[in-house]
Amino acid sequence: MVRIGRVIATYGRHYDVQEQRAGILLPDASALFQCVRRGKRHDVACGDVVEFEGATGRGVIETVLPRRNWLYRADGQREKMLASNLDLVLVVLAPEPTPSEALLSHALVAAQSAGIEARIILNKNDLAQAGDLSQALNYYRLLGYCVLEMSALENCAALRALVSQRVSLLVGQSGMGKSTLVNALAPQARAHTNTISEALDSGRHTTTFTRYYPLDPAQPGSGGGLIDSPGLQAFGLSYLRPEQIVQGFPEFERLLGQCRFANCRHLTEPDCAFRAWARDDTQRLARLGYLVQLQAASTVKRHL
Ligand SMILES: Nc1nc2c(ncn2[C@@H]2O[C@H](COP(=O)(O)OP(=O)(O)OP(=O)(O)O)[C@@H](O)[C@H]2O)c(=O)[nH]1
Ligand SMILES: [Mg+2]
Ligand SMILES: [Zn+2]
């Protein structure tokens, strides 16, 4: 029997699919099917709406229905679809472990190029070093990004209002508190979390699969939900063209056309407007570095 469902978890080549009717996920346990993909294809992401053949809790995904949007990263030829059909991307940062601004910048570019709204979450603001991180994030606030400060352990009410009725993906480095935020907001989630030292010592990330947790388990399809994902170390975007990449850097986009050479790579070329603007400012120079890094890794030809 062909059914329609939403992929609520991806484990390597296995997928949990929750059946839906009229676009609404069915809440009962009998609506959950453990599926594989027909033909061993590797094109299924958490959030996908699929047609599947299913009976007694097992199934085979036949077709992935058209996606509204999707977020994916690619390092060279290796591609990984993170999730699809999203309303919001939450990039989670915390003062410890040491946050990577490159990862933040690249995740923001990914969301922008996918046409998905993004917010920056400064988690663990109960820690003393949170003030320094907040100050560093002023640069992003001035660019127009919204930064929400919270503590998953003490108070994350600001996030509750934002995610209600929407499907949000949490992304970020390992140990930032993504799963802890999910547990605080999605009742019955019980996503596995771990102390940072334990997680890093073992060399493994705590969360190893991507999973959707409904905010209202009684109505899994209508109250919105959070998608927890494994920690990332890098967010390669080699599938974007250089001119798409610069659109995710608003401070440099406005300088387009002002370098002496139309094909300026903003490295050592004379009269580079990007470098002139960044000159002695550490944060501007760092951002230019993240831009140049993505452009250099692009595997798509320049169209200039
Ligand atoms: N002080 C403090 N600790 C927090 C907060 N949120 C999470 N933590 C701790 O940070 C550690 C890592 O949290 P996780 O939720 O497992 O981190 P994660 O981002 O899901 O990590 P991965 O699954 O490896 O990607 C745990 O020990 C949490 O208790 C917070 O707001 N304040
Ligand atoms: Mg986790
Ligand atoms: Zn230039």
Coordinates of C-alpha atoms and ligand atoms in Angstrom, one line a residue:
M1 CA 0.0 0.0 0.0
V2 CA 1.4 3.4 -1.0
R3 CA 1.4 5.9 1.8
I4 CA 2.6 9.5 2.3
G5 CA 4.9 10.4 5.2
R6 CA 7.5 12.7 6.5
V7 CA 11.1 11.6 7.2
I8 CA 11.6 12.3 10.9
A9 CA 15.0 10.7 11.3
T10 CA 18.0 9.6 9.1
Y11 CA 20.5 7.0 10.3
G12 CA 22.9 6.4 7.5
R13 CA 20.8 4.4 5.0
H14 CA 17.9 3.9 7.3
Y15 CA 15.0 6.4 7.7
D16 CA 12.2 6.7 10.2
V17 CA 9.1 7.8 8.3
Q18 CA 5.9 9.1 10.1
E19 CA 2.8 8.6 8.0
Q20 CA 0.7 11.7 7.3
R21 CA -2.8 12.4 6.0
A22 CA -3.9 15.7 4.5
G23 CA -0.4 17.1 5.4
I24 CA -0.8 16.3 9.1
L25 CA 1.5 13.8 10.8
L26 CA -0.4 11.0 12.5
P27 CA 0.5 10.9 16.2
D28 CA 0.0 7.2 17.0
A29 CA 2.9 4.7 17.2
S30 CA 1.5 2.6 14.4
A31 CA 2.1 5.5 12.0
L32 CA 5.9 5.1 12.4
F33 CA 7.7 3.1 9.7
Q34 CA 11.4 2.1 9.5
C35 CA 12.3 2.5 5.9
V36 CA 15.1 2.0 3.4
R37 CA 15.3 3.7 0.0
R38 CA 14.3 1.9 -3.2
G39 CA 17.4 1.3 -5.3
K40 CA 19.8 2.1 -2.5
R41 CA 19.7 5.8 -3.6
H42 CA 21.2 8.3 -1.2
D43 CA 18.9 11.2 -1.7
V44 CA 16.7 11.3 1.4
A45 CA 16.9 14.0 4.0
C46 CA 15.2 14.6 7.3
G47 CA 12.1 16.7 6.6
D48 CA 11.4 15.2 3.2
V49 CA 7.9 14.2 2.4
V50 CA 7.9 10.8 0.7
E51 CA 5.7 8.2 -0.9
F52 CA 6.5 4.9 0.6
E53 CA 5.3 1.3 0.5
G54 CA 4.8 0.2 4.1
A55 CA 3.3 -2.5 6.3
T56 CA 3.7 -3.5 10.0
G57 CA 6.3 -0.8 10.8
R58 CA 8.6 -1.5 7.9
G59 CA 8.7 0.3 4.5
V60 CA 10.5 1.3 1.3
I61 CA 10.7 4.9 0.2
E62 CA 9.6 5.0 -3.4
T63 CA 9.6 8.8 -4.2
V64 CA 10.8 11.9 -2.6
L65 CA 8.2 14.6 -3.3
P66 CA 9.4 18.1 -4.4
R67 CA 11.1 20.0 -1.6
R68 CA 10.2 23.6 -0.6
N69 CA 13.8 24.2 0.2
W70 CA 16.8 22.3 1.5
L71 CA 20.1 22.9 3.3
Y72 CA 23.2 21.1 2.3
R73 CA 26.9 21.3 2.6
A74 CA 29.5 20.0 0.2
D75 CA 33.3 19.7 0.7
G76 CA 34.6 19.2 -2.8
Q77 CA 32.5 16.4 -4.3
R78 CA 31.2 15.1 -1.0
E79 CA 27.7 16.3 -0.5
K80 CA 25.4 16.0 2.5
M81 CA 21.8 17.1 2.7
L82 CA 21.2 18.3 6.2
A83 CA 17.4 18.7 6.2
S84 CA 14.6 20.0 4.0
N85 CA 11.3 21.8 4.1
L86 CA 12.5 24.2 6.8
D87 CA 11.0 27.5 8.1
L88 CA 14.1 28.5 10.1
V89 CA 17.7 27.7 10.7
L90 CA 19.1 28.2 14.1
V91 CA 22.9 28.5 14.2
V92 CA 23.9 27.6 17.8
L93 CA 27.0 29.0 19.4
A94 CA 28.3 29.0 22.9
P95 CA 31.4 30.4 24.7
E96 CA 32.6 26.8 25.2
P97 CA 33.9 24.8 23.5
T98 CA 35.7 27.5 21.5
P99 CA 33.2 28.7 18.8
S100 CA 34.2 28.9 15.2
E101 CA 33.3 32.1 13.5
A102 CA 34.1 30.5 10.1
L103 CA 31.4 27.9 10.7
L104 CA 28.9 30.6 11.7
S105 CA 29.7 32.7 8.6
H106 CA 29.4 29.7 6.3
A107 CA 26.2 28.4 7.9
L108 CA 24.6 31.9 7.4
V109 CA 25.7 31.8 3.7
A110 CA 24.1 28.4 3.3
A111 CA 20.8 29.5 4.8
Q112 CA 20.8 32.7 2.7
S113 CA 21.5 30.9 -0.5
A114 CA 18.8 28.3 0.3
G115 CA 16.3 31.2 1.0
I116 CA 15.7 30.1 4.6
E117 CA 15.5 32.6 7.5
A118 CA 18.3 32.2 10.0
R119 CA 18.9 33.3 13.6
I120 CA 22.0 33.1 15.7
I121 CA 21.6 31.5 19.1
L122 CA 24.1 32.4 21.7
N123 CA 23.6 29.6 24.2
K124 CA 25.2 29.1 27.6
N125 CA 24.8 32.8 28.6
D126 CA 25.0 31.6 32.2
L127 CA 28.7 31.2 31.7
A128 CA 31.0 34.2 32.5
Q129 CA 32.7 34.2 29.0
A130 CA 29.4 34.7 27.3
G131 CA 29.9 38.5 27.5
D132 CA 32.9 38.4 25.2
L133 CA 31.1 36.2 22.7
S134 CA 28.1 38.6 22.7
Q135 CA 30.4 41.5 22.0
A136 CA 32.0 39.6 19.1
L137 CA 28.5 39.0 17.7
N138 CA 27.8 42.7 17.6
Y139 CA 29.4 42.6 14.2
Y140 CA 26.7 40.3 13.0
R141 CA 23.9 42.3 14.7
L142 CA 25.1 45.4 12.8
L143 CA 24.8 43.4 9.6
G144 CA 21.2 42.8 10.4
Y145 CA 21.3 39.3 11.9
C146 CA 19.2 38.6 14.9
V147 CA 21.1 37.2 17.9
L148 CA 19.2 35.5 20.7
E149 CA 21.0 35.0 24.0
M150 CA 19.9 32.2 26.3
S151 CA 20.8 29.3 28.5
A152 CA 19.3 25.9 27.6
L153 CA 19.8 24.9 31.2
E154 CA 18.3 28.0 32.9
N155 CA 16.0 29.9 30.5
C156 CA 15.3 29.6 26.8
A157 CA 11.8 31.2 26.7
A158 CA 12.9 33.6 24.0
L159 CA 13.4 30.6 21.7
R160 CA 10.0 29.0 22.5
A161 CA 8.1 31.9 21.0
L162 CA 10.2 31.9 17.9
V163 CA 10.0 28.2 17.0
S164 CA 6.3 27.7 17.8
Q165 CA 4.3 26.5 14.7
R166 CA 7.5 26.3 12.6
V167 CA 10.0 23.6 11.6
S168 CA 13.5 24.7 12.7
L169 CA 16.8 23.1 12.2
L170 CA 19.5 23.5 14.8
V171 CA 23.1 23.4 13.4
G172 CA 26.5 24.1 15.0
Q173 CA 29.6 22.6 16.4
S174 CA 29.6 19.7 18.7
G175 CA 29.0 20.7 22.4
M176 CA 27.2 24.0 21.8
G177 CA 24.0 22.6 23.4
K178 CA 21.8 21.9 20.4
S179 CA 20.3 18.7 22.0
T180 CA 20.0 20.4 25.3
L181 CA 17.9 23.1 23.7
V182 CA 15.8 20.5 22.0
N183 CA 15.2 18.7 25.3
A184 CA 14.2 22.0 27.0
L185 CA 11.7 22.9 24.3
A186 CA 10.3 19.6 23.0
P187 CA 8.6 17.6 25.7
Q188 CA 9.4 13.9 25.6
A189 CA 12.4 14.5 23.3
R190 CA 15.1 13.1 25.6
A191 CA 17.7 13.7 22.9
H192 CA 21.1 12.3 24.1
T193 CA 23.4 15.0 25.5
N194 CA 26.9 14.7 26.9
T195 CA 29.5 16.6 28.8
I196 CA 31.9 18.3 26.5
S197 CA 35.1 16.7 27.9
E198 CA 33.5 13.2 27.6
A199 CA 32.4 13.9 24.0
L200 CA 35.6 15.4 22.9
D201 CA 37.8 12.8 24.6
S202 CA 36.1 10.0 22.9
G203 CA 36.5 11.8 19.6
R204 CA 32.9 11.3 18.8
H205 CA 29.9 13.7 18.7
T206 CA 27.1 13.0 21.0
T207 CA 24.3 13.3 18.4
T208 CA 25.0 11.0 15.5
F209 CA 21.8 11.3 13.5
T210 CA 19.4 13.9 12.4
R211 CA 15.9 13.8 14.0
Y212 CA 12.7 15.8 14.1
Y213 CA 11.1 16.4 17.5
P214 CA 7.6 17.8 17.6
L215 CA 7.0 20.7 20.0
D216 CA 3.5 19.3 20.7
P217 CA 3.7 15.5 20.6
A218 CA -0.1 15.2 20.7
Q219 CA -0.2 17.0 17.4
P220 CA 3.1 16.3 15.8
G221 CA 2.3 18.0 12.6
S222 CA 0.7 21.2 13.7
G223 CA 2.7 22.6 16.6
G224 CA 6.0 22.8 14.8
G225 CA 9.1 21.0 15.7
L226 CA 12.9 21.1 16.1
I227 CA 15.4 19.1 14.0
D228 CA 18.5 18.2 16.0
S229 CA 21.6 17.4 14.0
P230 CA 25.1 16.1 14.6
G231 CA 27.8 18.7 15.4
L232 CA 29.7 20.1 12.4
Q233 CA 33.3 21.1 12.1
A234 CA 33.0 22.8 8.8
F235 CA 30.3 23.9 6.4
G236 CA 31.7 23.6 2.9
L237 CA 29.7 25.2 0.1
S238 CA 31.6 24.2 -2.9
Y239 CA 28.4 24.0 -5.0
L240 CA 27.9 27.7 -4.8
R241 CA 29.2 30.1 -7.4
P242 CA 31.5 32.9 -6.1
E243 CA 28.9 35.5 -6.8
Q244 CA 26.3 33.6 -4.8
I245 CA 28.8 33.3 -1.9
V246 CA 29.3 37.0 -1.7
Q247 CA 25.6 37.5 -1.3
G248 CA 25.9 35.9 2.1
F249 CA 28.4 38.6 3.1
P250 CA 26.4 41.8 3.1
E251 CA 29.3 44.0 4.1
F252 CA 31.3 42.9 1.0
E253 CA 28.4 42.6 -1.4
R254 CA 27.8 46.3 -1.2
L255 CA 31.4 46.8 -2.5
L256 CA 31.0 44.7 -5.6
G257 CA 32.2 46.4 -8.7
Q258 CA 34.6 48.6 -6.8
C259 CA 37.7 46.5 -7.1
R260 CA 40.0 47.5 -10.0
F261 CA 39.7 44.1 -11.6
A262 CA 36.3 42.7 -12.4
N263 CA 37.6 39.2 -11.6
C264 CA 39.4 40.3 -8.4
R265 CA 39.8 37.4 -5.9
H266 CA 40.5 39.9 -3.1
L267 CA 43.9 38.3 -2.3
T268 CA 46.9 40.3 -3.6
E269 CA 45.4 42.2 -6.5
P270 CA 46.1 46.0 -6.5
D271 CA 43.2 48.4 -5.6
C272 CA 41.0 45.7 -4.0
A273 CA 38.0 47.5 -2.5
F274 CA 37.3 44.5 -0.1
R275 CA 40.8 44.6 1.3
A276 CA 40.8 48.4 1.5
W277 CA 37.7 48.3 3.6
A278 CA 38.8 45.5 5.9
R279 CA 42.3 46.9 6.2
D280 CA 43.2 47.0 9.9
D281 CA 40.1 45.6 11.4
T282 CA 40.5 42.0 12.8
Q283 CA 36.9 41.0 12.4
R284 CA 36.5 42.5 8.9
L285 CA 39.7 40.7 7.9
A286 CA 38.5 37.4 9.4
R287 CA 35.2 37.7 7.5
L288 CA 37.0 38.4 4.3
G289 CA 39.1 35.3 5.0
Y290 CA 35.9 33.2 5.3
L291 CA 34.6 34.7 2.1
V292 CA 37.8 34.0 0.2
Q293 CA 38.0 30.5 1.6
L294 CA 34.5 29.6 0.3
Q295 CA 35.2 31.2 -3.1
A296 CA 38.5 29.4 -3.5
A297 CA 36.8 26.1 -2.7
S298 CA 34.0 26.6 -5.2
T299 CA 33.9 23.9 -7.8
V300 CA 31.5 26.0 -10.0
K301 CA 33.0 28.2 -12.7
R302 CA 32.9 31.9 -12.3
H303 CA 30.3 33.8 -14.3
L304 CA 31.7 37.3 -14.7
Ligands
LIG1 N1 26.4 26.0 31.4 C1 25.6 25.5 30.3 N2 25.9 24.3 29.8 C2 25.1 23.9 28.8 C3 24.0 24.7 28.3 N3 23.5 24.0 27.3 C4 24.1 22.9 27.1 N4 25.1 22.8 28.1 C5 26.0 21.6 28.3 O1 26.9 21.5 27.1 C6 27.2 20.1 26.9 C7 26.9 19.7 25.5 O2 25.5 19.8 25.2 P1 24.8 19.0 24.0 O3 23.4 19.5 24.0 O4 25.1 17.6 24.1 O5 25.6 19.6 22.8 P2 25.3 19.3 21.2 O6 25.4 20.7 20.5 O7 24.0 18.6 21.0 O8 26.5 18.4 20.8 P3 26.6 17.3 19.6 O9 25.4 16.4 19.7 O10 27.9 16.6 19.8 O11 26.6 18.1 18.3 C8 26.3 19.3 27.9 O12 27.2 19.0 29.0 C9 25.3 20.3 28.3 O13 24.8 20.1 29.6 C10 23.8 26.0 28.9 O14 22.9 26.8 28.5 N5 24.6 26.3 29.9
MG2 MG 23.6 16.8 20.2
ZN3 ZN 38.9 42.8 -4.6

